XYZ file of C-alpha atoms in Angstrom:
383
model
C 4.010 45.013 6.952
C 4.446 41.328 7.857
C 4.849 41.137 12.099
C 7.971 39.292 13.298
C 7.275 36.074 15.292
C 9.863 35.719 17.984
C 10.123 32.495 19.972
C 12.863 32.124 22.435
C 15.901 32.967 21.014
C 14.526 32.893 16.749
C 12.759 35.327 14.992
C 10.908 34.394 11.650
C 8.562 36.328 9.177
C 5.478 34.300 8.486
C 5.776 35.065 4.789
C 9.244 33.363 4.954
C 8.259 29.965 4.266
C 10.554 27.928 2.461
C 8.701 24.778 2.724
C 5.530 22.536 3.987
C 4.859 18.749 4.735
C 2.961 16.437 6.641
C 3.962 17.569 10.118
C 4.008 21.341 9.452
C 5.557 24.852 8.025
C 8.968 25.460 7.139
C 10.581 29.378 7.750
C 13.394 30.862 6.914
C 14.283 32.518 10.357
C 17.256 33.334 12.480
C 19.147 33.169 15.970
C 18.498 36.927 17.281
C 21.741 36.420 19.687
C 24.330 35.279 16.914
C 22.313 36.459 13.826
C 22.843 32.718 12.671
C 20.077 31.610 9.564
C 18.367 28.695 10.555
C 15.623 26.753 9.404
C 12.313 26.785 11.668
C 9.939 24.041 11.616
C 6.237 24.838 13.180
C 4.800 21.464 13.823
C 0.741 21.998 15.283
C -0.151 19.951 18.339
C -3.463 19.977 17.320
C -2.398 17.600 14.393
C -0.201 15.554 15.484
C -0.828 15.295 19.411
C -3.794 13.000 19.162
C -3.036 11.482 22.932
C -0.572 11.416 25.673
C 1.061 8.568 24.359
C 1.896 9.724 21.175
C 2.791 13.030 22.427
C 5.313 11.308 24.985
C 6.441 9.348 21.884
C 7.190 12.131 20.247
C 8.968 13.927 22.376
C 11.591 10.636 22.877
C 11.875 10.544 18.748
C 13.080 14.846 18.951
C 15.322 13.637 21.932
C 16.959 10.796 19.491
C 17.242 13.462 16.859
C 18.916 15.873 18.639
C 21.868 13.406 19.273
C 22.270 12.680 16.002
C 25.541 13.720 14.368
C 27.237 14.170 11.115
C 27.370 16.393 8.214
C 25.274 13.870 5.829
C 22.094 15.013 8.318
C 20.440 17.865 8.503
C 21.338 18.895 12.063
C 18.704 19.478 14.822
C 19.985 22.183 17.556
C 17.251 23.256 19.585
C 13.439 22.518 20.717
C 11.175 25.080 21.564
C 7.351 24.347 22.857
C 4.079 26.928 23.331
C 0.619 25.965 24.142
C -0.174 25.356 21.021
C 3.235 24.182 19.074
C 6.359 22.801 18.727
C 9.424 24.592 17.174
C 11.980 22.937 15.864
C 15.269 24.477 14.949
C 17.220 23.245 12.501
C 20.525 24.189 10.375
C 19.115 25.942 7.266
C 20.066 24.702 3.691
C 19.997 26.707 0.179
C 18.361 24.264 -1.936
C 17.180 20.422 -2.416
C 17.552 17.406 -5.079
C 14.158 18.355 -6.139
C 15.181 21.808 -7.575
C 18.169 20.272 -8.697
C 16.515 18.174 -10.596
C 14.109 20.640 -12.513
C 17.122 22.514 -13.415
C 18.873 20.072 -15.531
C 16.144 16.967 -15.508
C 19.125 14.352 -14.908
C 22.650 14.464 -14.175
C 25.538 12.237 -15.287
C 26.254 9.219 -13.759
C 29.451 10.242 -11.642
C 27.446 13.092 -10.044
C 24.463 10.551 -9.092
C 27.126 7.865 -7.521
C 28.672 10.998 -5.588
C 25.021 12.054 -4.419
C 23.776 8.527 -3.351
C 27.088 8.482 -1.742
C 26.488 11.071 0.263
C 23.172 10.083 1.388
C 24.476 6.389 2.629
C 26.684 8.196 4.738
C 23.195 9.720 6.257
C 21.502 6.669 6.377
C 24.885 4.918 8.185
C 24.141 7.059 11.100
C 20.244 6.316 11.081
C 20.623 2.966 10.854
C 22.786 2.771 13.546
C 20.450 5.164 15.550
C 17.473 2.161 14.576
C 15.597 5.341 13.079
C 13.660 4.353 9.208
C 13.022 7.159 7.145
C 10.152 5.898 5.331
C 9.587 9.284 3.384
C 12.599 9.682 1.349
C 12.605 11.677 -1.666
C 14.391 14.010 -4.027
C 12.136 17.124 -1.592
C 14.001 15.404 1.818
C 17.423 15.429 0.025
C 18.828 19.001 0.914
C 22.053 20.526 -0.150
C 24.520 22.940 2.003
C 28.061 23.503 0.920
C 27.770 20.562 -1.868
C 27.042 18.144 0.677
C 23.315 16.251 -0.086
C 21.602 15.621 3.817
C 18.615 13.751 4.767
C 15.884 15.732 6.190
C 12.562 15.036 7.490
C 13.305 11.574 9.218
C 12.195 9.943 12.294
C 9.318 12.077 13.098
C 7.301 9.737 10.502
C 8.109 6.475 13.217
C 5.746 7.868 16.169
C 3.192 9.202 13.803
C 2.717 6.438 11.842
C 2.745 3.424 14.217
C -1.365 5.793 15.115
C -2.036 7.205 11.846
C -0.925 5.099 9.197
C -3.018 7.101 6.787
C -0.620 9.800 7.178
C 1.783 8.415 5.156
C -0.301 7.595 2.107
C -2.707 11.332 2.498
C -0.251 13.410 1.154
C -1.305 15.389 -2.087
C -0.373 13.849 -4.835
C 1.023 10.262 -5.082
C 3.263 8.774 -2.536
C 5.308 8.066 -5.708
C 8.906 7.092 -4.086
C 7.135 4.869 -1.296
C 7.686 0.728 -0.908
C 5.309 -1.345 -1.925
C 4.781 -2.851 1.628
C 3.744 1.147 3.134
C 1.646 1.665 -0.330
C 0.050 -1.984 0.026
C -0.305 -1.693 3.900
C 1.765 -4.618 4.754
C 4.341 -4.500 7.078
C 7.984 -3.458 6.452
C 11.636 -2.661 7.540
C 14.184 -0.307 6.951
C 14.388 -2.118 3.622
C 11.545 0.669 2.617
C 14.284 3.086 2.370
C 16.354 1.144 0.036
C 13.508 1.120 -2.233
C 13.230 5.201 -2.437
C 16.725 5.264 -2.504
C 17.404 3.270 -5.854
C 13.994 4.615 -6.734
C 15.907 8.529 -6.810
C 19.100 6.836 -8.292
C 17.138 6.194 -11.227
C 15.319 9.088 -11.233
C 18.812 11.460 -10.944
C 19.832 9.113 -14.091
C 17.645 9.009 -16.474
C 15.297 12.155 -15.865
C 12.380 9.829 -15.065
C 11.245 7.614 -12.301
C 11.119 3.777 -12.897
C 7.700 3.367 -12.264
C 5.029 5.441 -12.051
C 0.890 6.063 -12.043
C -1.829 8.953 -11.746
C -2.994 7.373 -8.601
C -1.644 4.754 -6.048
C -3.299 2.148 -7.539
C -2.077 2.467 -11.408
C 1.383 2.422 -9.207
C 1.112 -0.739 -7.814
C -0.027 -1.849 -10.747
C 2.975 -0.491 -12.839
C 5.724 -1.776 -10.419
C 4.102 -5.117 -10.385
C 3.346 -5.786 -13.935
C 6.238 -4.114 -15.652
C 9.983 -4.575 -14.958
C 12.373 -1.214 -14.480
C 13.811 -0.341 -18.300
C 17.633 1.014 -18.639
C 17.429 3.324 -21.364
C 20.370 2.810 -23.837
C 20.724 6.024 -25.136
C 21.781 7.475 -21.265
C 25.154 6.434 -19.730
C 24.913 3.880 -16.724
C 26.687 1.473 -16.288
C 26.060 -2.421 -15.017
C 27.373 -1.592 -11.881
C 25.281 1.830 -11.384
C 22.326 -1.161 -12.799
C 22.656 -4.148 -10.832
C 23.024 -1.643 -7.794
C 19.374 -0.036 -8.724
C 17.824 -3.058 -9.496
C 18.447 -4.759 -6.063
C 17.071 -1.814 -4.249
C 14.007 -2.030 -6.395
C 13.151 -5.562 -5.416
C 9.203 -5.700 -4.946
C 9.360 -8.291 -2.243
C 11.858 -7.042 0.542
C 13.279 -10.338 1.319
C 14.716 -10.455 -2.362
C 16.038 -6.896 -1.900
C 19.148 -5.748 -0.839
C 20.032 -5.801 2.951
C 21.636 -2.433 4.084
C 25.422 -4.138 4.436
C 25.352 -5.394 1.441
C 24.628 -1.790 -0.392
C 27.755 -0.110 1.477
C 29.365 -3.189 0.070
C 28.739 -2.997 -3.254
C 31.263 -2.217 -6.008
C 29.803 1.363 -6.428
C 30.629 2.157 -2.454
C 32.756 -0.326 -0.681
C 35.781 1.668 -0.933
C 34.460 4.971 0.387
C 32.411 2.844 3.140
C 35.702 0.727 4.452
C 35.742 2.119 8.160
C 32.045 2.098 8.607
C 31.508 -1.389 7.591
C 33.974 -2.337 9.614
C 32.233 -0.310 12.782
C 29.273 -2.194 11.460
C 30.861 -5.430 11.541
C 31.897 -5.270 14.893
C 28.892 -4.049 16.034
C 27.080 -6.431 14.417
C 28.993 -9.147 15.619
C 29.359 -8.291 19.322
C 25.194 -7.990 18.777
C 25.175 -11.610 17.566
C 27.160 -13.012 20.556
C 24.878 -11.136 23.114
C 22.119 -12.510 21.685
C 23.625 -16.143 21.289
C 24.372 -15.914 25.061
C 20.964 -14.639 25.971
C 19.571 -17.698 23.707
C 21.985 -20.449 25.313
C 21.328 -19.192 28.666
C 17.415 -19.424 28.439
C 17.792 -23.091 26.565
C 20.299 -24.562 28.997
C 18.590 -23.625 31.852
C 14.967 -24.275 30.085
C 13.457 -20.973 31.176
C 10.625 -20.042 29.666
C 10.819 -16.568 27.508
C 7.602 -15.179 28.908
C 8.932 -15.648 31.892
C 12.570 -13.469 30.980
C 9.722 -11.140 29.131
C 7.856 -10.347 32.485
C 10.924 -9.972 34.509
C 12.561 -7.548 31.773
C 9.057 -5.474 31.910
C 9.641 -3.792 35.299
C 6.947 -1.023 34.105
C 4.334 -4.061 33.871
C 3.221 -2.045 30.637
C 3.959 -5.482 28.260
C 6.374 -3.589 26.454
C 10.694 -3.173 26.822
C 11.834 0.588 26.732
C 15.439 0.660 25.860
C 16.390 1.233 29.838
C 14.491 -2.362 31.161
C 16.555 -3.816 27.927
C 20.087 -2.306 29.036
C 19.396 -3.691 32.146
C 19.290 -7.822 30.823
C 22.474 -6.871 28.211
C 24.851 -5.398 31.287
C 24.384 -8.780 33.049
C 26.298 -10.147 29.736
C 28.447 -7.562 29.292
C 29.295 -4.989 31.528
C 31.464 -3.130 29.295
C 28.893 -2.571 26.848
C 28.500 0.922 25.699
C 25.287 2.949 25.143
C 25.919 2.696 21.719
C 26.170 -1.239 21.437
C 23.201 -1.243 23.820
C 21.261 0.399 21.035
C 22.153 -1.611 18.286
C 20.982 -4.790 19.547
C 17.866 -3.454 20.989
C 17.246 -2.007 17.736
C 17.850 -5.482 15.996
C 14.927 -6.811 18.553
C 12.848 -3.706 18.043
C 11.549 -5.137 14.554
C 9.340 -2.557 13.736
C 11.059 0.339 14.812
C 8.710 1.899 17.447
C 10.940 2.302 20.579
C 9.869 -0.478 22.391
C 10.339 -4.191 21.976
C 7.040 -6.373 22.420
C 6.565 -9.877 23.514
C 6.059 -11.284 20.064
C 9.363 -9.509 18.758
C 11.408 -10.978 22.002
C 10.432 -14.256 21.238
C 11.097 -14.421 17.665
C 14.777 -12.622 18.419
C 15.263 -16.106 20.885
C 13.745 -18.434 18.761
C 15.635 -17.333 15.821
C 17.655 -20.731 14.390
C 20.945 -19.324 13.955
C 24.282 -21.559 14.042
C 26.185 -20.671 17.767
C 29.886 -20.578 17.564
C 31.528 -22.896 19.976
C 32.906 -20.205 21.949
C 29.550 -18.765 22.952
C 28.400 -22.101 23.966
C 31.457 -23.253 25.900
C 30.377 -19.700 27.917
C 29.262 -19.910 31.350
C 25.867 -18.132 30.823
C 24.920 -18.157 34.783
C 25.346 -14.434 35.223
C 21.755 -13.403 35.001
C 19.226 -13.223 38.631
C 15.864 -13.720 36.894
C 14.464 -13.409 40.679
């Protein structure tokens, strides 16, 4: 008879494992209070705790999930730690895309819009959050109540900025990967967009776009060959041009993340976020434009606003020594805001905002609307 493992308030059988992946096991447990099902992630210190530093950063990335909220993610609810692991507890789902997908091979073209759909909404809230999946595929798509949620985000960002070869170990090929993690080079949140019209094909036409027996015939497919619409399947220009400007090789030619909520396909069923966005986005530019005049009119120099910012003296900004600079600006400014434009700075996505991605944030040649400049931008003690 299998034992019961009971940590804090969950229970699990260790045969019950619905699922494994870089970071860990994946068991079908419950909440012994409530009798609640949940989903119970074993991730192995040993493995993944290779310092302090990256244990610390961990620990921040759980903290970002935990706040994360709406029914297009797969909701994290509690945290447990031992010695030797960490738990994490998560809403349990009754299937994924993958499955799915084996079952009927592809699906018609409404269906695939209505999925996609659904996982925008996800990535809405992660892009917000300044979180980049880097992972996605049809396994990390799960399904609860017809609703399609992203799973297995986030953790990747702490992991990989130490152990790149992570991402490209897993068995198998890393087949719904961007060309700049497969190639090593370094990329944006635009690697998402890439799995994601990488999967719209897939739910399409039964196949992926590209593909190889090993990461290098892969490369070599997506950049000698160009992605083939099959005829005889339904999909229509729309549903095309939509897939084909995901699956840009370079990401400067691919989409940028507004632009895909825009798009004919979504920009009805995305009207209030891209608004939100919009806003955001805009009240982001202004800060930044103030920050930029202030520094040119009064020709300070940006190490200088760097090394004042860095009250840790660690030669990195944590997003509390950032908030600090954008209240003098703005004192209304919520968390939220605050997030967003240290997430625009934060190029690569690692929590913290380095010299080199300060300076190219300020030095950035963007046109200044009057209004900014008329500003009075002596609100800022640099001593």
């Amino acid at each position: 008879q299998v034992k019961e493992k009971q940590i804090g308030d969950y229970s699990f059988l260790l045969n019950d494992k619905i699922g494994s992946g870089s970071f860990g096991k994946v068991y079908k447990g419950k909440n012994t209070n409530t009798q609640q099902k949940v989903a119970i992630k074993v991730l192995d210190k040993n493995e993944i705790c290779m310092s302090e530093y990256l244990l610390q950063g961990l620990i921040m990335e759980i903290k970002i999930l935990r706040k994360l909220k709406s029914e297009y993610i797969v909701q994290l609810t509690d945290v447990l730690e031992t010695p030797n692991n960490f738990y994490l507890i998560q809403e349990l789902c009754e299937g994924d895309l993958r499955k799915i997908l084996k079952q009927k091979k592809l699906l018609p073209e409404q269906q695939a819009i209505k999925i996609i759909q659904q996982v925008l909404k996800g990535f809405m809230e992660l892009q917000i959050n300044g979180i980049i999946h880097r992972d996605l595929k049809p396994e990390n798509i799960l399904i609860s109540n017809d609703i399609y949620k992203l799973a297995d985000f986030g953790l990747s960002k702490t992991v990989d900025n130490f152990q790149r070869q992570l991402m490209i170990s897993q068995v198998g090929t890393p087949l719904y990967m961007s060309p700049q993690i497969l190639m090593k080079e370094k990329y944006t949140s635009k690697c998402d967009l890439w799995s994601l019209g990488f999967i719209f094909y897939e739910i399409i036409y039964g196949r992926t776009p590209f593909t190889g027996k090993s990461q290098y015939l892969l490369i070599q497919d997506f950049q000698n060959n160009k992605v083939v619409f099959d005829q005889g399947i339904q999909c229509s220009d729309k549903c095309q041009d939509f897939i084909l400007n995901c699956l840009k090789i370079q990401e400067s030619q691919r989409f940028e993340w507004i632009n895909a909520y825009k798009h004919d396909l979504f920009k009805l069923e995305f009207q209030n976020e891209i608004i939100q966005f919009n806003e955001m986005e805009n009240k982001s530019n202004m800060i930044i434009n103030e920050l930029r005049q202030f520094i040119y009119k009064n020709k300070i120099d940006i190490e200088y606003v760097f090394k004042q910012m860095d009250t840790s003296k660690d030669a990195i900004i944590d997003i509390n020594e950032f908030s600090k600079l954008i209240q003098q600006f703005d004192e209304s400014i919520t968390r939220l805001e605050i997030e967003y434009i240290f997430n625009k700075y934060d190029i690569d996505q690692n929590n913290f905002i380095t010299f080199t991605e300060f300076s190219k944030c300020i030095l950035e040649n963007q046109k200044t609307n009057k209004q900014i400049v008329q500003k009075t931008f002596y609100r800022y003690n640099f001593n």
